[in-house]
Tab-separated table of C-alpha atoms in Angstrom:
chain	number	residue	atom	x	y	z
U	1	UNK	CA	105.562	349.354	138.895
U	2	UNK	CA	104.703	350.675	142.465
U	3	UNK	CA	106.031	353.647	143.336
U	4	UNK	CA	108.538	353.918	146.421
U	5	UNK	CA	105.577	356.364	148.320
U	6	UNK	CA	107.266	358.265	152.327
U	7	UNK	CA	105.329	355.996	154.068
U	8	UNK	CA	103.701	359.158	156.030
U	9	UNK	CA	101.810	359.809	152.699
U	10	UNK	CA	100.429	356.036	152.533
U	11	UNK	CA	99.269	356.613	156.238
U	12	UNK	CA	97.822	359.668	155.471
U	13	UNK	CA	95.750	358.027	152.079
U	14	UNK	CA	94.596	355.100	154.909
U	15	UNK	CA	93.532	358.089	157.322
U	16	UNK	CA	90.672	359.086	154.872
U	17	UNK	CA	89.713	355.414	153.971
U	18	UNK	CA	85.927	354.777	154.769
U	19	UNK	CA	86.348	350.797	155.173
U	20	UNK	CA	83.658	349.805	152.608
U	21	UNK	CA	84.754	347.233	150.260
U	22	UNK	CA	85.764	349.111	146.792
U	23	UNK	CA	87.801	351.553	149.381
U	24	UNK	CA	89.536	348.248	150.522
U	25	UNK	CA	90.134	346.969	147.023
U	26	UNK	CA	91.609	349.826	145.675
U	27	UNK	CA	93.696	350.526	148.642
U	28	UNK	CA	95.167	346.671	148.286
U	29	UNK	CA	96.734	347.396	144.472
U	30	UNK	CA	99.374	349.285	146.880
U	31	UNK	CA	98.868	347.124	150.055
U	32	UNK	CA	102.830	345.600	149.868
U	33	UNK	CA	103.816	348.978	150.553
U	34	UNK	CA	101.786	349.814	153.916
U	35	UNK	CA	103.194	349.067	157.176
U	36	UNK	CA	100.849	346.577	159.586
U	37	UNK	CA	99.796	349.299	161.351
U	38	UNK	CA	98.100	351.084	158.146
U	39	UNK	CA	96.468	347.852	157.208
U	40	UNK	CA	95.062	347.616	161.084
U	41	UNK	CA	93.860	351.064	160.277
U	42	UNK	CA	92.540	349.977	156.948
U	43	UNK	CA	90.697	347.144	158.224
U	44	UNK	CA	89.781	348.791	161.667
U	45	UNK	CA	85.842	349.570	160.129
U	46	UNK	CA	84.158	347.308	157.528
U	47	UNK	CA	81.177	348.081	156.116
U	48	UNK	CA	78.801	345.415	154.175
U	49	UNK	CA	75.999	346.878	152.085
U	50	UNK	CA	75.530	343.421	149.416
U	51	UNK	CA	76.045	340.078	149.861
U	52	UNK	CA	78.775	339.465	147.408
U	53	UNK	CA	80.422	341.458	149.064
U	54	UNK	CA	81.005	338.998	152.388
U	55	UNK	CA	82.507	336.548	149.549
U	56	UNK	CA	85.149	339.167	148.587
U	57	UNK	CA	85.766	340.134	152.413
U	58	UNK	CA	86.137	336.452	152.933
U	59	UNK	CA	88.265	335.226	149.787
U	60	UNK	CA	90.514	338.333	150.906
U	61	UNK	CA	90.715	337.279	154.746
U	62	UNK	CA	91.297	333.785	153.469
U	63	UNK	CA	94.797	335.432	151.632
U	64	UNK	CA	95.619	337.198	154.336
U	65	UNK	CA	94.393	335.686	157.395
U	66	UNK	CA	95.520	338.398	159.812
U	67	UNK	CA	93.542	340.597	158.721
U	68	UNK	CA	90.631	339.519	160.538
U	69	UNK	CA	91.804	340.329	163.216
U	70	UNK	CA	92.299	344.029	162.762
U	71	UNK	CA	88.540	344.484	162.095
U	72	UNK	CA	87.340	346.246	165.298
U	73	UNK	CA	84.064	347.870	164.115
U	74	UNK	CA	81.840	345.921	161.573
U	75	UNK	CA	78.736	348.359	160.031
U	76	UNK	CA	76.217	346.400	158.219
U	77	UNK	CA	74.012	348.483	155.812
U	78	UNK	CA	71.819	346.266	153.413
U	79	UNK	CA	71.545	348.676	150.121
U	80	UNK	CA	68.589	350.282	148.715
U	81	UNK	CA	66.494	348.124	147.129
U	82	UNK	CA	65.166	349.526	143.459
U	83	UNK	CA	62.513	347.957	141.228
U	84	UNK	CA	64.429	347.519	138.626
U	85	UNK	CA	67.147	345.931	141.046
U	86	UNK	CA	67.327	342.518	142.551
U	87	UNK	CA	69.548	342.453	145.211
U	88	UNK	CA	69.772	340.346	148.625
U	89	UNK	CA	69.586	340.971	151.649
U	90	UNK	CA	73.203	340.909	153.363
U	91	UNK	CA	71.834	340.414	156.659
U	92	UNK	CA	70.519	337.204	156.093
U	93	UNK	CA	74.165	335.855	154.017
U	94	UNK	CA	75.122	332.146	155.002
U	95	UNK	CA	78.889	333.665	154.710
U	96	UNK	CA	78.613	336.676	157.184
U	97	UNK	CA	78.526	334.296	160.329
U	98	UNK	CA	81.596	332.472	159.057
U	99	UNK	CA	83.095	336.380	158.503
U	100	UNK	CA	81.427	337.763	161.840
U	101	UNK	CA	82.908	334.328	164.046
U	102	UNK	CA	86.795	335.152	162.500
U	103	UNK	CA	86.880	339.280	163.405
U	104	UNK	CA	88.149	337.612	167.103
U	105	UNK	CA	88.829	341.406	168.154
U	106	UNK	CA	85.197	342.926	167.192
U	107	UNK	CA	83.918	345.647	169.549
U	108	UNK	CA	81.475	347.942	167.540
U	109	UNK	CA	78.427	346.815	165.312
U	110	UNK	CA	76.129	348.839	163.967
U	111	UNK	CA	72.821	347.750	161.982
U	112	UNK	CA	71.148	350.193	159.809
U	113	UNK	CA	68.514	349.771	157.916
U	114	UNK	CA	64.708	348.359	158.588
U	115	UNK	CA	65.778	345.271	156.550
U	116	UNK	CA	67.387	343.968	158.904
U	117	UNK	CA	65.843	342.047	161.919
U	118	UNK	CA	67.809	342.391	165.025
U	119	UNK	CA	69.663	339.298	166.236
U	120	UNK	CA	68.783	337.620	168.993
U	121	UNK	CA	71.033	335.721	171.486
U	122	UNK	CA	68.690	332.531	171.415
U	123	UNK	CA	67.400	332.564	167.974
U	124	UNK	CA	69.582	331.368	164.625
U	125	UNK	CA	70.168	333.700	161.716
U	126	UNK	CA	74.046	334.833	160.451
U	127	UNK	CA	73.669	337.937	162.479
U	128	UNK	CA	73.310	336.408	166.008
U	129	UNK	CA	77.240	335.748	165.604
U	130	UNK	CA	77.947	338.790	166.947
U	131	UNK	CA	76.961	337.223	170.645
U	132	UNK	CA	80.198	335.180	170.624
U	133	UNK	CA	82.077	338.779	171.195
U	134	UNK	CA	82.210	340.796	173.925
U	135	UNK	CA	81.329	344.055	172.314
U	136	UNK	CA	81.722	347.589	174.174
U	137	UNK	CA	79.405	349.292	171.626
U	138	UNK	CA	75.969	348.468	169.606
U	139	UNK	CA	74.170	350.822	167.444
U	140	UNK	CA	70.951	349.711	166.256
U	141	UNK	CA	69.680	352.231	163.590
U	142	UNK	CA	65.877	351.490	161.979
U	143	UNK	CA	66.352	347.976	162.776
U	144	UNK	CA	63.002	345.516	163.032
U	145	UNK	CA	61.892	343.820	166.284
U	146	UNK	CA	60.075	340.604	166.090
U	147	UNK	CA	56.747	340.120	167.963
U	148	UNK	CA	57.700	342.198	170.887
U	149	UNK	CA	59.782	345.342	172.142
U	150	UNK	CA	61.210	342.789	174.792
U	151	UNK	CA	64.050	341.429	172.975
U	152	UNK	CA	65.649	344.347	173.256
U	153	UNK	CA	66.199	344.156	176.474
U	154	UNK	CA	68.049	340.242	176.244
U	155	UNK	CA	70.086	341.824	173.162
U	156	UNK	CA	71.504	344.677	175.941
U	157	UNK	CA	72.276	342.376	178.576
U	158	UNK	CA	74.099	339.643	176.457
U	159	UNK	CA	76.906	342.274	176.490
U	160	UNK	CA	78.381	343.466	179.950
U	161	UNK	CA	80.437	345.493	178.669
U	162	UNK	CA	78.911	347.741	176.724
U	163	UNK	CA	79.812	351.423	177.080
U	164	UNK	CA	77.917	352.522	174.259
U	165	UNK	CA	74.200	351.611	173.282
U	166	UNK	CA	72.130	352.627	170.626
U	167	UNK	CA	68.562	352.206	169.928
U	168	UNK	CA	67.043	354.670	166.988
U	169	UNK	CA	63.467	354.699	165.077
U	170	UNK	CA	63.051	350.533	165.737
U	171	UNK	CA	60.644	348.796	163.429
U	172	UNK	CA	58.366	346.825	165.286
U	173	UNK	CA	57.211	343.734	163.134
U	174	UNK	CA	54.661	340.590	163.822
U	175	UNK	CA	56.264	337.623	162.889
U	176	UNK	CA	54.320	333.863	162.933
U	177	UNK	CA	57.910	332.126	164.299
U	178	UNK	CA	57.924	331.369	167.743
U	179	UNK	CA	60.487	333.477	169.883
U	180	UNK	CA	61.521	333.375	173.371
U	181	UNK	CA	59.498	336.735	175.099
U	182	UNK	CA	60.963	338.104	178.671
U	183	UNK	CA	58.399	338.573	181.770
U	184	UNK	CA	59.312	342.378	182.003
U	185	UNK	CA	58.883	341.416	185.661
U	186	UNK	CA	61.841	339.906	186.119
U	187	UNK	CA	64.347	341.572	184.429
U	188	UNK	CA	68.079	341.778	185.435
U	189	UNK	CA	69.950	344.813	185.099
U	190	UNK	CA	71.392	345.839	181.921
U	191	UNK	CA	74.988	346.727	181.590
U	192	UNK	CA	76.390	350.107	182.865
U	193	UNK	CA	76.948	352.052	180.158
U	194	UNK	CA	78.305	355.552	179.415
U	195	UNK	CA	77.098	356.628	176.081
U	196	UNK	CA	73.073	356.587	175.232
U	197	UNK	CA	71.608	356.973	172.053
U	198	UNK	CA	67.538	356.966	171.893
U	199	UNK	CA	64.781	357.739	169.373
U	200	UNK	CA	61.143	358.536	169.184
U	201	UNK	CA	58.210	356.796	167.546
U	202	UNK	CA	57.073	353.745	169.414
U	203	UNK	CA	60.207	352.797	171.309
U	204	UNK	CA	59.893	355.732	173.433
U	205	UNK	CA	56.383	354.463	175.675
U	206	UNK	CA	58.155	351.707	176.109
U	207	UNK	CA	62.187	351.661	176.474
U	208	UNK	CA	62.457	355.133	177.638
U	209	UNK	CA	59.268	354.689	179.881
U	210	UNK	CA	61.380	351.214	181.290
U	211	UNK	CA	64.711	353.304	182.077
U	212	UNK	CA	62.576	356.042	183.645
U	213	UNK	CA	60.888	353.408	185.749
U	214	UNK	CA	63.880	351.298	186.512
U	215	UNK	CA	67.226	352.956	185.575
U	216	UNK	CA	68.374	349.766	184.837
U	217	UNK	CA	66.742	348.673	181.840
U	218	UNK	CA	67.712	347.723	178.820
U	219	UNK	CA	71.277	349.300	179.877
U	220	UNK	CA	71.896	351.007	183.353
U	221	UNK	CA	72.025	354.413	183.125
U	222	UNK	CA	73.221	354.903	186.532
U	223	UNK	CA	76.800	356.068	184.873
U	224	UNK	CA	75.699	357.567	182.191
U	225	UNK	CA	78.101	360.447	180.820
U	226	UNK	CA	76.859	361.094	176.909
U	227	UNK	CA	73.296	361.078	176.022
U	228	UNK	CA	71.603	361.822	172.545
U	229	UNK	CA	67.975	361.885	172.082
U	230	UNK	CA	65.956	362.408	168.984
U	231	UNK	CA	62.347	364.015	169.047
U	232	UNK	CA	59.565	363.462	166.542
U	233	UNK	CA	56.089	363.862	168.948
U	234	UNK	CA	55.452	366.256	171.337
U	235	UNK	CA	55.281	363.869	174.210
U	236	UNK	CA	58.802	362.742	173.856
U	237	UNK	CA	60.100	366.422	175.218
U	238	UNK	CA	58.770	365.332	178.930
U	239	UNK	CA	60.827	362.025	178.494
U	240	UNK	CA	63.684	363.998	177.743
U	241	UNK	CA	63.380	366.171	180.582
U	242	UNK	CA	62.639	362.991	182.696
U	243	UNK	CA	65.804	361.287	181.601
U	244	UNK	CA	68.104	364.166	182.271
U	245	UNK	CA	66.571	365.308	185.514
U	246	UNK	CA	67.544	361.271	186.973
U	247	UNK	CA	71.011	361.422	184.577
U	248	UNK	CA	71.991	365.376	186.498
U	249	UNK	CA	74.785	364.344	188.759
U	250	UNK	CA	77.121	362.105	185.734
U	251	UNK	CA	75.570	363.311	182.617
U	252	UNK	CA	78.453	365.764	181.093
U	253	UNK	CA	77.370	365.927	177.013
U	254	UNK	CA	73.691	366.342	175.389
U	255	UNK	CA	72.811	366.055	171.862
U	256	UNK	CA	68.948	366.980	171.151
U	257	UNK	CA	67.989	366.108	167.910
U	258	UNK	CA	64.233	367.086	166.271
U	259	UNK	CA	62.739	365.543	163.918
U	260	UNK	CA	58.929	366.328	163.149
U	261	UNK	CA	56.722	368.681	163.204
U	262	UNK	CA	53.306	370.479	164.799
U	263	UNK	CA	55.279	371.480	168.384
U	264	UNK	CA	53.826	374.017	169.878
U	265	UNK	CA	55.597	376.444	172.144
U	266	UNK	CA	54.126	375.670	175.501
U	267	UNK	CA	54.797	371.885	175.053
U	268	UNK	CA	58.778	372.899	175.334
U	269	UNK	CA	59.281	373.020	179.100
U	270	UNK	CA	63.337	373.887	179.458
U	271	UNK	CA	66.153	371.221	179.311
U	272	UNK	CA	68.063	370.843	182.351
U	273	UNK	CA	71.616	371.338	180.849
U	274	UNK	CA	73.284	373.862	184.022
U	275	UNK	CA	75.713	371.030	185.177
U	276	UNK	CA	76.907	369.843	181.825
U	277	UNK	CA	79.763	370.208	179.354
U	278	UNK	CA	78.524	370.097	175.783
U	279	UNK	CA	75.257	370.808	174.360
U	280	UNK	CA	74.261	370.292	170.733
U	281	UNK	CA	71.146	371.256	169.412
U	282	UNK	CA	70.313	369.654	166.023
U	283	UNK	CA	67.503	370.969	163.595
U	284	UNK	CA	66.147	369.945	159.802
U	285	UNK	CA	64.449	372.062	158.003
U	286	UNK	CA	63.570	368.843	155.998
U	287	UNK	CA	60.530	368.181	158.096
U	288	UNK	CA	59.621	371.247	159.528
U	289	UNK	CA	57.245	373.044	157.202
U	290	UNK	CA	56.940	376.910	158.370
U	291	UNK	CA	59.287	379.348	160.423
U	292	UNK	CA	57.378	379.702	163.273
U	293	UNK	CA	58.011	376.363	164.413
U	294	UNK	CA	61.369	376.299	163.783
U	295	UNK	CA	61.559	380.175	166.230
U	296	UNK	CA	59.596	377.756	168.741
U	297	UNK	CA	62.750	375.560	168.503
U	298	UNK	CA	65.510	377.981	168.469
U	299	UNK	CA	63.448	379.777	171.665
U	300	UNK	CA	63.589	376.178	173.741
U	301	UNK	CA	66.847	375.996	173.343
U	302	UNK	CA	68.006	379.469	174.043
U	303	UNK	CA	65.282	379.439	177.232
U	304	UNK	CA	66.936	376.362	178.217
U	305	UNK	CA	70.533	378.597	177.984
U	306	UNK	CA	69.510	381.461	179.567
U	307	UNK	CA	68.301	379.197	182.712
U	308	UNK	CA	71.177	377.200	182.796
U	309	UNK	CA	73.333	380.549	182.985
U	310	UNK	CA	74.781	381.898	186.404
U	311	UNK	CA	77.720	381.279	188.254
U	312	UNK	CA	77.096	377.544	188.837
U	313	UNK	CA	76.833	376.639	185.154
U	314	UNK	CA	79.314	374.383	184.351
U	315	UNK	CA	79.119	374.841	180.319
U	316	UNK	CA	82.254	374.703	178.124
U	317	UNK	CA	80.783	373.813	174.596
U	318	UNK	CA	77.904	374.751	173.292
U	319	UNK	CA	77.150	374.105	168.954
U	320	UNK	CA	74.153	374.457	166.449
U	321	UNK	CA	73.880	371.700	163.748
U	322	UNK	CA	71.348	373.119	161.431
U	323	UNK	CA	70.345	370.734	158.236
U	324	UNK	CA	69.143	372.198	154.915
U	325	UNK	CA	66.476	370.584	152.905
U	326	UNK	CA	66.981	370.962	149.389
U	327	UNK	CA	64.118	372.742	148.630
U	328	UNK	CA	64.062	375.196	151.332
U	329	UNK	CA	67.618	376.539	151.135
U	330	UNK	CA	65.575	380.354	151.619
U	331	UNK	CA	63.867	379.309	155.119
U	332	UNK	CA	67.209	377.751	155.994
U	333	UNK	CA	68.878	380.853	155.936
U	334	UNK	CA	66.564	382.901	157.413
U	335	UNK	CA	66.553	380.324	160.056
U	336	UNK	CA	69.836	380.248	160.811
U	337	UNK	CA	70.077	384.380	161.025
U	338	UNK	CA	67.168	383.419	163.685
U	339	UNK	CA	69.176	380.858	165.209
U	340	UNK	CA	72.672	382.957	165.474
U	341	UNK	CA	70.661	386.098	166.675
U	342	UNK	CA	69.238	384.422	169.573
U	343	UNK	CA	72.328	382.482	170.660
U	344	UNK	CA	74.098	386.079	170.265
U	345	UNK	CA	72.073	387.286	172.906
U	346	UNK	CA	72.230	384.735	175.370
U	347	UNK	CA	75.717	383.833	174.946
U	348	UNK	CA	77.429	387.073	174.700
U	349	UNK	CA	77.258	387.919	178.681
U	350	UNK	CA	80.589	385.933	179.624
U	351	UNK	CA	79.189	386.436	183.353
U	352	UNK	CA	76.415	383.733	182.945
U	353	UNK	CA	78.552	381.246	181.085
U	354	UNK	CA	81.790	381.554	183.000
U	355	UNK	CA	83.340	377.899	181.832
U	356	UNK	CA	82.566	378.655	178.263
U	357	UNK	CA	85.224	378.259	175.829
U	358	UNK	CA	84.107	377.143	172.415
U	359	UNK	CA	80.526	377.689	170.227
U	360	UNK	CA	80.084	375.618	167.282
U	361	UNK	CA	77.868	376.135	164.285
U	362	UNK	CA	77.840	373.141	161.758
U	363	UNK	CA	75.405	373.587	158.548
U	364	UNK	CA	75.167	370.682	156.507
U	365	UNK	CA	73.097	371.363	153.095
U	366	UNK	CA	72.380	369.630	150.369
U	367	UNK	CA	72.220	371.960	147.714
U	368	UNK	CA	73.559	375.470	148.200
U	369	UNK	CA	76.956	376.463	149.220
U	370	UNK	CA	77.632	379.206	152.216
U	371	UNK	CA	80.401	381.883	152.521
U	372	UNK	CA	81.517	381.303	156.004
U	373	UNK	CA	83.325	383.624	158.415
U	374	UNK	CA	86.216	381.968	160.460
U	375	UNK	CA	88.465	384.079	162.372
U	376	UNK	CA	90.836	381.179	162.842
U	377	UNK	CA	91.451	380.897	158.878
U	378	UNK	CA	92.813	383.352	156.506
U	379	UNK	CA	93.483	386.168	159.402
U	380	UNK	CA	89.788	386.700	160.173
U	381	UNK	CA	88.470	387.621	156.594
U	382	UNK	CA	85.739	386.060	155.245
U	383	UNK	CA	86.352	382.200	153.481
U	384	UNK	CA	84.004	382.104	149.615
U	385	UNK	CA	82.520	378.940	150.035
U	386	UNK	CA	80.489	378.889	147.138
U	387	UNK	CA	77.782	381.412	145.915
U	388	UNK	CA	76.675	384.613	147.814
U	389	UNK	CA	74.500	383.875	151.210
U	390	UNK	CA	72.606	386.519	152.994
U	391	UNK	CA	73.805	385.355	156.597
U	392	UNK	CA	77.468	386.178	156.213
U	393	UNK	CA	77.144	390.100	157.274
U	394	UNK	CA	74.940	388.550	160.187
U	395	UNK	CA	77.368	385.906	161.398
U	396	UNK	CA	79.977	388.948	161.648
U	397	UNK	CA	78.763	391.240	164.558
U	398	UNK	CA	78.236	388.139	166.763
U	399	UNK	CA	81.643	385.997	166.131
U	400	UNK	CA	83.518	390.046	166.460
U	401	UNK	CA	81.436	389.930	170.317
U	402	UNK	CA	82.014	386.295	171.279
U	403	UNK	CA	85.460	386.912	170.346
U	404	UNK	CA	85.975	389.867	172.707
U	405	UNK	CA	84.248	387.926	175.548
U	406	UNK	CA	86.959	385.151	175.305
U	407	UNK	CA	84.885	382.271	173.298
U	408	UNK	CA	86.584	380.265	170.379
U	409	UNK	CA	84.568	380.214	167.217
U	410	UNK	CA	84.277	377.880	164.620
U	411	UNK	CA	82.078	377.904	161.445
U	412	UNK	CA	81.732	374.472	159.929
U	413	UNK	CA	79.991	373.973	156.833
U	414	UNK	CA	78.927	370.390	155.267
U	415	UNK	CA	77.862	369.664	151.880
U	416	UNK	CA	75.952	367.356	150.672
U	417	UNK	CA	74.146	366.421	153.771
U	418	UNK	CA	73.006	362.723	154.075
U	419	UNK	CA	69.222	362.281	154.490
């Protein structure tokens, strides 16, 4: 017998849903109780990892054929393939055209994974569905290019309305089939959009070189207001700086993300942040082998601060996402007593930074637990997290001086990182 739930509780259950399909399936035992609008919320994000599992989206749509048309953002992930596992690639599923062809209000898709080759408007496969919607945001995460980085560009521009494009760590494949290549030439301009999201590796001589050279291409970046850039080679840093420098009078929020390894510190020429909002600075211990690199990090980005600062800097936000590798939990904290020590000092002078209202520090590990200090949370004593960490008594001192120069705090921890 189902139980006669407030209805605020059943909201609040769909509020943490993730949208894969055993979420949706065990969500549905009590789906006569939820109101349309927690089944829109329920359906808003599907995510497809196997191909049964378009046969149990579909068999359920076919039930209940408004639900399709809650599905707003559709993620597909094909799993990890094992040895001792045979399964298909969902990517290539007869079914998920049918499935991609009925979501009539789709506006996100995101493809992870190098399985998966990236549709293309002129070219068959279940995928390429996704050009009969006019989507406002694609992210294309390890994806594989056939033949030629110039595809990418066609993908971009068969979507004028995108706000939001992604392109991260592309797989660049040689396939035998014969597909349509662009003269690079000719090319139109890409749609306007307002949120970027570029990688390293191979992509960047080419894509980021194109948008340098054109501002147009792929997407016009003439609007852009949110930009997030990973590096993994040394000679993506003047990219960076290139991108931002023609981006300085609408870009308003900067994520940097780094990735590999062997930087040395004169290759880290400042990052032009003075006239924007929110900076994050990412860093992974995972692939960075010593500290010394990582100090070369933490002194870019505090260099990059300390120019920015003045009375013309327009900063309000400024956070540290720092990401432990399992097996080097010990230079992950002495990093991050680095990291906090540095931004102490160039933070702390409320005179440089007179917009400044908030500094975040996220840690996401995968092994350890942290005690964290939050003022905001249990009347400014320190929160036990998990086992003892040797940062707490450093974290104190600087949140006690940020405090007294006006700046909101927060301490977020994450466990269990993803890779």
């Amino acid at each position: 017998m189902l139980l006669d739930l407030p209805q605020e509780l059943l909201d609040a259950i769909v509020d943490q849903a993730s949208g894969d399909l055993d979420t949706i399936r065990a969500c549905s035992l009590a789906c006569s109780q939820f109101t349309r609008q927690s089944q829109a919320h329920l359906f808003s994000s599907v995510t497809l990892t196997q191909p049964f599992e378009c046969l149990a989206l579909f068999e359920r749509i076919c039930g209940s054929p408004r639900l399709a048309i809650y599905v707003r953002r559709l993620v597909v992930a094909p799993a990890v393939r094992t040895p001792n596992a045979t399964l298909g690639d969902v990517s290539k599923e007869p079914l998920l055209r049918t499935l991609i062809e009925t979501f009539t209000n789709l506006e996100h898709v995101e493809l992870v994974g190098g399985d998966i080759m990236c549709p293309l408007p002129n070219f068959p496969s279940p995928l390429a569905a996704i050009f009969k919607h006019d989507l406002t945001s694609l992210d294309l995460c390890g994806v594989s290019f056939p033949s030629d980085y110039r595809h990418l560009f066609a993908v971009a521009r068969a979507f004028p309305r995108l706000a939001h494009f992604g392109c991260t760590d592309p797989k660049l494949l040689v396939v035998q089939a014969s597909l349509p290549v662009e003269n690079t030439d000719e090319l139109e301009e890409g749609p306007m959009v307002k949120s970027l999201a570029t990688g390293y590796d191979f992509w960047d001589d080419h894509v980021v070189s194109c948008l340098l050279r054109t501002r147009t291409c792929p997407v016009s970046i003439n609007n852009l207001r949110i930009l997030k850039f990973s590096i993994g080679l040394n000679r993506n840093i003047p990219s960076l700086i290139a991108l931002l420098k023609i981006c300085e009078g609408t870009l308003e929020e900067l994520t940097v993300s780094v990735t590999g390894h062997g930087y040395s510190a004169n290759t880290f020429e400042p990052i032009p942040i003075r006239a924007l909002r929110r900076v994050t600075f990412v860093g992974n211990t995972t692939t960075v082998s010593v500290n010394t690199e990582n100090y070369f990090l933490m002194n870019w980005y505090c260099k990059s601060l300390q120019l920015a600062g003045g009375t013309n800097c327009r900063l309000a936000e400024v956070e540290l996402y720092a990401v432990s590798d399992i097996n080097r939990c010990f230079v992950f904290a002495d990093l991050t007593v680095a990291c906090w020590s540095l931004l102490d000092k160039t933070l702390s002078d409320k005179r440089d930074f007179p917009e400044l209202t908030a500094f975040y520090v996220s840690v996401a590990s995968r092994r350890e637990r942290y005690m964290a200090y939050d003022p905001q949370q249990a009347g400014g004593k320190s929160v036990q997290q998990g086992g003892p960490s040797p940062i707490l008594d450093e974290f104190r001192g600087m949140l006690k001086r940020l405090a007294e120069s006006g700046v909101a705090r927060v301490y977020r921890i994450h466990n269990n990182a993803p890779s």
